[in-house]
mmCIF file with all atom_site columns, C-alpha atoms in Angstrom:
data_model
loop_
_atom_site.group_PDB
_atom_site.id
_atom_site.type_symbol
_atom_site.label_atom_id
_atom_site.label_alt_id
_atom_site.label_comp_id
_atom_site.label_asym_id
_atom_site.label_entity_id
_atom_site.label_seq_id
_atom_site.pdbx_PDB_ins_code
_atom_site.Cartn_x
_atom_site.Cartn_y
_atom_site.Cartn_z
_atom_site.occupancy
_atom_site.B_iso_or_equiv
_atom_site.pdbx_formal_charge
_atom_site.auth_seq_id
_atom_site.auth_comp_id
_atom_site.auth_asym_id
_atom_site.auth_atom_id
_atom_site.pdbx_PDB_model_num
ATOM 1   C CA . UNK A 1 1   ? 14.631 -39.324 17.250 1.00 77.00 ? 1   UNK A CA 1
ATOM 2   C CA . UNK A 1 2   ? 15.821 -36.504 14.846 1.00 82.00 ? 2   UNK A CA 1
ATOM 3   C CA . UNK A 1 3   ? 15.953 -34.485 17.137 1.00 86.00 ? 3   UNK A CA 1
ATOM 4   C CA . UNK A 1 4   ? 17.781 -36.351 20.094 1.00 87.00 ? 4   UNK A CA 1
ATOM 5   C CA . UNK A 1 5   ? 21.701 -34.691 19.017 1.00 90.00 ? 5   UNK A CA 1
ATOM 6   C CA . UNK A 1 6   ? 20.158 -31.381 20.562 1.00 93.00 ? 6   UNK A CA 1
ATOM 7   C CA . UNK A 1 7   ? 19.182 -32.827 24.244 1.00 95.00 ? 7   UNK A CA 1
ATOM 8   C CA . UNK A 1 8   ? 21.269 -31.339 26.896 1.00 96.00 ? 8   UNK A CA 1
ATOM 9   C CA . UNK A 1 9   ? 22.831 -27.894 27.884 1.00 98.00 ? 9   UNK A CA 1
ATOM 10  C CA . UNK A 1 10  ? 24.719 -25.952 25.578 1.00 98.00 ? 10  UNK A CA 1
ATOM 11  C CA . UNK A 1 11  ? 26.689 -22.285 25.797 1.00 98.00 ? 11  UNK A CA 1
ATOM 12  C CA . UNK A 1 12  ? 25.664 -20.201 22.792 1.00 98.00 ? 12  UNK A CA 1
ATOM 13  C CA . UNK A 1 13  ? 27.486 -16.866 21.115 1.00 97.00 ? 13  UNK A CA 1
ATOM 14  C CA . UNK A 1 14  ? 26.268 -15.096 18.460 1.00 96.00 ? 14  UNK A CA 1
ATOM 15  C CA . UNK A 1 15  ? 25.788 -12.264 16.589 1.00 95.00 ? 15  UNK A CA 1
ATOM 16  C CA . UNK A 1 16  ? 22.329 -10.230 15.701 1.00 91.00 ? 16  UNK A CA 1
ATOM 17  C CA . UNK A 1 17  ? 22.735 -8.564  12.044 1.00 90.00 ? 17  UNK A CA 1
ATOM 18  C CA . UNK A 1 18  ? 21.435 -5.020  11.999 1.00 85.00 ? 18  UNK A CA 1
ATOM 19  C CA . UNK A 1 19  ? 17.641 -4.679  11.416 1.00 76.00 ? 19  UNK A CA 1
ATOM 20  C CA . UNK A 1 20  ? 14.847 -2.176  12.020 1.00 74.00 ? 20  UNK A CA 1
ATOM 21  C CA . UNK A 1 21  ? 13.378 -5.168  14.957 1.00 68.00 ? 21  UNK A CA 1
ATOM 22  C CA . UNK A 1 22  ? 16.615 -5.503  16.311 1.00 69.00 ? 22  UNK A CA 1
ATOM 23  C CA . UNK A 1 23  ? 18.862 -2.651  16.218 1.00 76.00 ? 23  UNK A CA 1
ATOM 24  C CA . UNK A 1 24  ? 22.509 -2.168  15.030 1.00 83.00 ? 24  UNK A CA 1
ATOM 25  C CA . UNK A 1 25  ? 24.857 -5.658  14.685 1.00 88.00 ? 25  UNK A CA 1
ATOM 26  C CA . UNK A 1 26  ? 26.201 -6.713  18.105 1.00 92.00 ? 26  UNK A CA 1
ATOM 27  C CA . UNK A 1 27  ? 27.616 -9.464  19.872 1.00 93.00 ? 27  UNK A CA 1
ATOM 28  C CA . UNK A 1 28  ? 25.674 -11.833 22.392 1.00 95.00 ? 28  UNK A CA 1
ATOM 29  C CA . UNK A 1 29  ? 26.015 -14.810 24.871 1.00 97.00 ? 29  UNK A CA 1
ATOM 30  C CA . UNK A 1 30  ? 23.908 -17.646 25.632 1.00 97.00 ? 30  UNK A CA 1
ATOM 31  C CA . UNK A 1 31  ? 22.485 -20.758 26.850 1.00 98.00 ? 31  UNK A CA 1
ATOM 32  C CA . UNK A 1 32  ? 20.291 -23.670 25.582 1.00 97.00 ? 32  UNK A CA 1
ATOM 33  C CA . UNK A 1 33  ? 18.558 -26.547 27.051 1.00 98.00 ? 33  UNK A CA 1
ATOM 34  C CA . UNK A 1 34  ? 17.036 -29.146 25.427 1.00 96.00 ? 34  UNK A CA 1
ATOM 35  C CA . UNK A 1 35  ? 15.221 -32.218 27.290 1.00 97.00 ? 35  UNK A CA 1
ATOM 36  C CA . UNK A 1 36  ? 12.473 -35.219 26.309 1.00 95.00 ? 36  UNK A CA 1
ATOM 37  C CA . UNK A 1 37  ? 9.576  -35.192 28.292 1.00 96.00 ? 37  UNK A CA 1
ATOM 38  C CA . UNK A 1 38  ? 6.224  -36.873 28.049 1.00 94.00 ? 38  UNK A CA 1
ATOM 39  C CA . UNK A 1 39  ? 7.705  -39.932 27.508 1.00 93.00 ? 39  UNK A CA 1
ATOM 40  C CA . UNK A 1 40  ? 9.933  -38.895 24.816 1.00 89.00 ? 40  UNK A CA 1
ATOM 41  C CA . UNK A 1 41  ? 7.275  -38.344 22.475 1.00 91.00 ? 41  UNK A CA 1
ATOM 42  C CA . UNK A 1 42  ? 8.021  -34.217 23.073 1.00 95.00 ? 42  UNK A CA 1
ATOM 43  C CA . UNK A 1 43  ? 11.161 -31.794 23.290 1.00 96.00 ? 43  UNK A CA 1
ATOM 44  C CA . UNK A 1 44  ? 10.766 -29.498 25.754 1.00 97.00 ? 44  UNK A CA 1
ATOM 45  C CA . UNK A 1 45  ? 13.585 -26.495 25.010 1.00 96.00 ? 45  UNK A CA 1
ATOM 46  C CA . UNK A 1 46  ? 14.533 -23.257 26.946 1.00 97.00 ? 46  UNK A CA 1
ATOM 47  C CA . UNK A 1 47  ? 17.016 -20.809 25.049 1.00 97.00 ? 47  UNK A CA 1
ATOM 48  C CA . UNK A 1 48  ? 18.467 -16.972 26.992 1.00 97.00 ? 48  UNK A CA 1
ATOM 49  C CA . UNK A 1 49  ? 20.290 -14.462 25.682 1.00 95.00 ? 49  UNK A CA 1
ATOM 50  C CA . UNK A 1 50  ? 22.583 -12.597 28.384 1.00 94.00 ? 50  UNK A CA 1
ATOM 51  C CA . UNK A 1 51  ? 20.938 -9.003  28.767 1.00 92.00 ? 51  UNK A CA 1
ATOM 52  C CA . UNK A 1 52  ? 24.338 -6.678  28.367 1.00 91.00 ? 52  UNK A CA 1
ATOM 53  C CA . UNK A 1 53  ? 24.591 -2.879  27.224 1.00 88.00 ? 53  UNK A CA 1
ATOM 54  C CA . UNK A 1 54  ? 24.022 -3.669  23.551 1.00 86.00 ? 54  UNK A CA 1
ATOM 55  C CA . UNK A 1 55  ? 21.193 -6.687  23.784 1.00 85.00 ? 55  UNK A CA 1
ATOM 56  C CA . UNK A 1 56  ? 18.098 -6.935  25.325 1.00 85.00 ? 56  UNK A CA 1
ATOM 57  C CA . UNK A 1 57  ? 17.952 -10.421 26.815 1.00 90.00 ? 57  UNK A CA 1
ATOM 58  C CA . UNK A 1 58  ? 15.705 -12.825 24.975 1.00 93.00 ? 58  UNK A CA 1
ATOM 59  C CA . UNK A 1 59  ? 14.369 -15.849 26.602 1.00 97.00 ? 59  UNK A CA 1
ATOM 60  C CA . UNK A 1 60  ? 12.154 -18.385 24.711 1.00 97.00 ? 60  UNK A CA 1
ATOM 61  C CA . UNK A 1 61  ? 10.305 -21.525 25.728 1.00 98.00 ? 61  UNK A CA 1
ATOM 62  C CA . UNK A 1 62  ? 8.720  -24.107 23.701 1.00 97.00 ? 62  UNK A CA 1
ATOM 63  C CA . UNK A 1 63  ? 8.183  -28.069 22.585 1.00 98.00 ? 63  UNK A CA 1
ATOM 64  C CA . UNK A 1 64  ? 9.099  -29.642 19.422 1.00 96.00 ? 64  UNK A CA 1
ATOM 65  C CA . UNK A 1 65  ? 7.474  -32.950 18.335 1.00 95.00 ? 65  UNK A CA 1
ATOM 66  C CA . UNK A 1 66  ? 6.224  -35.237 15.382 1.00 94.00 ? 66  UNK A CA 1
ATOM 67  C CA . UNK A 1 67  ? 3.375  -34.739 14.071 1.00 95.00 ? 67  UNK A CA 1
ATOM 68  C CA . UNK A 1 68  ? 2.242  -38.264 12.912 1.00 94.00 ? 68  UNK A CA 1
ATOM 69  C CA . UNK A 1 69  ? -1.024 -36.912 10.400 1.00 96.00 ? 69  UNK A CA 1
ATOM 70  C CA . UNK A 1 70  ? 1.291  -34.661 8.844  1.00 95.00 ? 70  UNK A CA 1
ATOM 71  C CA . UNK A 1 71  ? 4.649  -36.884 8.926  1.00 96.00 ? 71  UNK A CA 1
ATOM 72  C CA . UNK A 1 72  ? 6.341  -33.213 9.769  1.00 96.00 ? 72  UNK A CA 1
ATOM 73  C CA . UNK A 1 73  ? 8.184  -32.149 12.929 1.00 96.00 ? 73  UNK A CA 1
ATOM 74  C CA . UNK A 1 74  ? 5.824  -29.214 14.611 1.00 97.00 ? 74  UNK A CA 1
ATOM 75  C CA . UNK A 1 75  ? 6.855  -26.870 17.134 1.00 97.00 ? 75  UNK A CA 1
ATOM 76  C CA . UNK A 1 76  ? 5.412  -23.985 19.212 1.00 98.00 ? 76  UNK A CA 1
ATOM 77  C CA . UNK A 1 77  ? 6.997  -21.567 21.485 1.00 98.00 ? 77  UNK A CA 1
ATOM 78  C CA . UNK A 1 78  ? 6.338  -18.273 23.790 1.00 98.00 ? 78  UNK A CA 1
ATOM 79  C CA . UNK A 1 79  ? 9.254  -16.050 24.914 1.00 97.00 ? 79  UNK A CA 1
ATOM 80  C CA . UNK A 1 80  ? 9.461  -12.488 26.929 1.00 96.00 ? 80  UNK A CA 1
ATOM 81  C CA . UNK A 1 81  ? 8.042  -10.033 24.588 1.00 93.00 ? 81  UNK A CA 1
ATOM 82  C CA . UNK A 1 82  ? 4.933  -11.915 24.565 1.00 95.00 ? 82  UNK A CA 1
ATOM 83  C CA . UNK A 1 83  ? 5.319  -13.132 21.389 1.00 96.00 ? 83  UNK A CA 1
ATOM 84  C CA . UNK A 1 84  ? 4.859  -16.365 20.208 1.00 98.00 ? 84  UNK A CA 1
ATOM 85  C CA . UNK A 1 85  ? 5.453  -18.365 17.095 1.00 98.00 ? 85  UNK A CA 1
ATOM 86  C CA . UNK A 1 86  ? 4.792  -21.802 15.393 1.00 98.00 ? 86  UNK A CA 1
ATOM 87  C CA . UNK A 1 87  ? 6.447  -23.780 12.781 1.00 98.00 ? 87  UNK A CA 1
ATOM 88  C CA . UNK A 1 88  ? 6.807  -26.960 10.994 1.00 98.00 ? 88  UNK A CA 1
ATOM 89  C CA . UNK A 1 89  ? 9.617  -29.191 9.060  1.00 97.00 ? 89  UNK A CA 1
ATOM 90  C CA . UNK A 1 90  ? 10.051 -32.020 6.990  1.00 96.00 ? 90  UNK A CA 1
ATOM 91  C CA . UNK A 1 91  ? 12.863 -33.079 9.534  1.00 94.00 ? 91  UNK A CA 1
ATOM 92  C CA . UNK A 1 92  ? 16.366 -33.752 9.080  1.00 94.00 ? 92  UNK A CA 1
ATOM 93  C CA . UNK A 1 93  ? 18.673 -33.068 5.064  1.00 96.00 ? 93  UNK A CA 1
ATOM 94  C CA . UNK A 1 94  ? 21.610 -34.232 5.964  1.00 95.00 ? 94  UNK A CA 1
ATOM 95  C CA . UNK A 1 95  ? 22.695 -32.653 9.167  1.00 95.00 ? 95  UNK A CA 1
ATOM 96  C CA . UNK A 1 96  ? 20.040 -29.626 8.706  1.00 96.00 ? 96  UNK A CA 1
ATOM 97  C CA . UNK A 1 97  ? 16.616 -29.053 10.341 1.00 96.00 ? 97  UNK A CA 1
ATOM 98  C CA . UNK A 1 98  ? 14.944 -26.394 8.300  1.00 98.00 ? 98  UNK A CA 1
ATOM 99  C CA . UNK A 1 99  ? 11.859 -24.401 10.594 1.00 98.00 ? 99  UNK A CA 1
ATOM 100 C CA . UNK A 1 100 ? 9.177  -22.430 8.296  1.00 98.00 ? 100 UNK A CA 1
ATOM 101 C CA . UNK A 1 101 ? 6.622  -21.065 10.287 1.00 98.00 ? 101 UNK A CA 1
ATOM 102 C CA . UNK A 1 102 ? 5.279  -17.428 11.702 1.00 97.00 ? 102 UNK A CA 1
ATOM 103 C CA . UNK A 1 103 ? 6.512  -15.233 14.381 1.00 96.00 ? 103 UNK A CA 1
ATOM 104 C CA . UNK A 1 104 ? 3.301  -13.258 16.692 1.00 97.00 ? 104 UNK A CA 1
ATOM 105 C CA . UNK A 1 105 ? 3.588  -10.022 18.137 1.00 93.00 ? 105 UNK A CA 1
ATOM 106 C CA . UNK A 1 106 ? 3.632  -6.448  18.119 1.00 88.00 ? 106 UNK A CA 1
ATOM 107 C CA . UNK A 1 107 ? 4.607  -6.351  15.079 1.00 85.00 ? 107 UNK A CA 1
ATOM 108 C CA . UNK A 1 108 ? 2.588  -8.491  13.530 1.00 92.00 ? 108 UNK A CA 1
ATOM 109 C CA . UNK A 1 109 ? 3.082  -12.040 11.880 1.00 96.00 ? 109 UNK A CA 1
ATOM 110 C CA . UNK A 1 110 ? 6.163  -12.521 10.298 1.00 95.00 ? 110 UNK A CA 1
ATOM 111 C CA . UNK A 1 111 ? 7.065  -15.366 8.227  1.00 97.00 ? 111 UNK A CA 1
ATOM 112 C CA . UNK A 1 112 ? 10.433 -16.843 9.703  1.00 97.00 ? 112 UNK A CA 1
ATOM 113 C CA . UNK A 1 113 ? 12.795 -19.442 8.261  1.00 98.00 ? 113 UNK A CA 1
ATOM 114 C CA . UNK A 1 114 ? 15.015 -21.120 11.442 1.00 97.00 ? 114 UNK A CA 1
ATOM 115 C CA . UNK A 1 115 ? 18.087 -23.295 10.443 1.00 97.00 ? 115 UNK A CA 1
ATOM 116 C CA . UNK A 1 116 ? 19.507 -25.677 12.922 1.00 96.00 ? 116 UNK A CA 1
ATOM 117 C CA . UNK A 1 117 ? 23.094 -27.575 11.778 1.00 96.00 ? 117 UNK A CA 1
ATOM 118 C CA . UNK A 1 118 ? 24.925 -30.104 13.785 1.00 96.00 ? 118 UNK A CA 1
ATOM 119 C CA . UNK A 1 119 ? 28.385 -29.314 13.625 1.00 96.00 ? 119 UNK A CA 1
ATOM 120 C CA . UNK A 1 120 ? 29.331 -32.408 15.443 1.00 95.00 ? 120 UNK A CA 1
ATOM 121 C CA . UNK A 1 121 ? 28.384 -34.691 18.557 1.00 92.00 ? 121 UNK A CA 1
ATOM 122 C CA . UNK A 1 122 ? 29.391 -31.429 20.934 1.00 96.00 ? 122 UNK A CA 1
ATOM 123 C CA . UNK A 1 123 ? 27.979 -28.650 18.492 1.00 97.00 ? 123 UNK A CA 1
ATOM 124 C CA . UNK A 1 124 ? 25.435 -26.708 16.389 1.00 97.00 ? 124 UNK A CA 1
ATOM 125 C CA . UNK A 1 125 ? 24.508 -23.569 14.919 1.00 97.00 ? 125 UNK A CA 1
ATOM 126 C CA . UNK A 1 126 ? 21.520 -21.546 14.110 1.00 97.00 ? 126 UNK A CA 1
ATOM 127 C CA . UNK A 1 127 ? 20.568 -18.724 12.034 1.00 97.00 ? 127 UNK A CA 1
ATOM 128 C CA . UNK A 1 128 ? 17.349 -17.502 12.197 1.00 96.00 ? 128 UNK A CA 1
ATOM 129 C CA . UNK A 1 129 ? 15.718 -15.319 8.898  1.00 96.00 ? 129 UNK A CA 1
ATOM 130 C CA . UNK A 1 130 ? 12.791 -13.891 8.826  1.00 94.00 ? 130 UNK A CA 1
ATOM 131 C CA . UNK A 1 131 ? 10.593 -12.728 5.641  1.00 94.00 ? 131 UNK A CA 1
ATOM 132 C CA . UNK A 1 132 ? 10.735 -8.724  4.115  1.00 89.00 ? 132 UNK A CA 1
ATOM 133 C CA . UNK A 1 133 ? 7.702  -7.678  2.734  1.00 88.00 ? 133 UNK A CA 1
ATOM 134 C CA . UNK A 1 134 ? 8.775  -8.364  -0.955 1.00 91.00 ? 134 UNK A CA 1
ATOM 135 C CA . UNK A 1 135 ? 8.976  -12.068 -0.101 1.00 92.00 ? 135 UNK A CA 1
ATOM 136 C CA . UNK A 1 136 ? 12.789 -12.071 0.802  1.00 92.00 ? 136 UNK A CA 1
ATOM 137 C CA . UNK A 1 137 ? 14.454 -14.212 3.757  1.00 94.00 ? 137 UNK A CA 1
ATOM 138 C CA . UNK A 1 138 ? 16.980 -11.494 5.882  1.00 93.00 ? 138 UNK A CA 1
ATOM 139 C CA . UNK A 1 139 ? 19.401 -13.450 8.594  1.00 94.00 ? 139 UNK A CA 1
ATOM 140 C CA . UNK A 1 140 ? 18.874 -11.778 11.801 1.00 93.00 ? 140 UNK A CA 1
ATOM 141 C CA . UNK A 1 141 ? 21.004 -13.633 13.919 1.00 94.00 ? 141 UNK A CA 1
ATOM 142 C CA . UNK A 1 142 ? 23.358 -16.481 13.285 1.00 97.00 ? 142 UNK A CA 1
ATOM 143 C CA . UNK A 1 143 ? 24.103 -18.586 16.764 1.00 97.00 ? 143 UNK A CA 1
ATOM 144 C CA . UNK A 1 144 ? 26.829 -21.619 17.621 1.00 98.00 ? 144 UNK A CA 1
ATOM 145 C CA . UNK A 1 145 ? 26.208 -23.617 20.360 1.00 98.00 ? 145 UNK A CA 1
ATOM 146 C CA . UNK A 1 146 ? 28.728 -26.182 22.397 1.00 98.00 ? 146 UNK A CA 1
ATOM 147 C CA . UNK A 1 147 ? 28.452 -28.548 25.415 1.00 95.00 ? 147 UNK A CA 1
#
């Protein structure tokens, strides 16, 4: 139920913060669908970023869910680098989900922190952080969403 404010389609804009894995700060546009499936037990949730001359498009699939031995939200998702990642959280603070989990690919796992705020019935933000080597959460890219 936590997680119901996110269901539907959204338009997205953000910005990517400069980083070795993603290149100099730019702008980007977006989409996101969210929808319940398997009888509302699961979230099933597609997210794009617009290819343009300054961002390699980013599309990323997944589910979201409770996890009832744990009493934590879980989640799992696969995008188009062929990476993958999972995560968990203790669920809503307030009007913040808080993701902790690892990221999968070519360059190895990374520890992430993903931050999801509802703004208000019509929108939410993002920023997603992943950890440096010395232990350090860096925002890569910070991302508002409306219906």
């Amino acid at each position: 139920d936590q997680l119901k404010f996110l269901v539907g389609k959204w338009r997205c804009e953000g910005k990517q913060s400069t980083h070795p894995l993603t290149g100099p700060e730019h702008m980007f546009k977006g989409s996101a669908e969210i929808t319940a499936i398997l009888d509302g037990f699961w979230y099933q949730f597609t997210y794009e970023e617009e290819t343009s001359s300054t961002h390699h498009g980013v599309k990323i699939h997944g589910v979201w869910g409770w996890d009832q031995a744990s009493k934590r939200l879980v989640r799992a998702s696969v995008n188009n680098f062929g990476d993958w990642d999972s995560a968990s959280s203790p669920g809503l603070d307030g009007d913040t989900l808080v993701w902790t989990g690892e990221m999968v690919g070519s360059s190895g796992r990374i520890p992430f922190r993903h931050s999801l705020t509802k703004k208000s019935d019509q929108k939410w933000s993002q920023v997603l952080e992943i950890q440096d080597p010395q232990g350090t959460f860096i925002s890569v890219s910070e991302v508002h969403c409306s219906r």
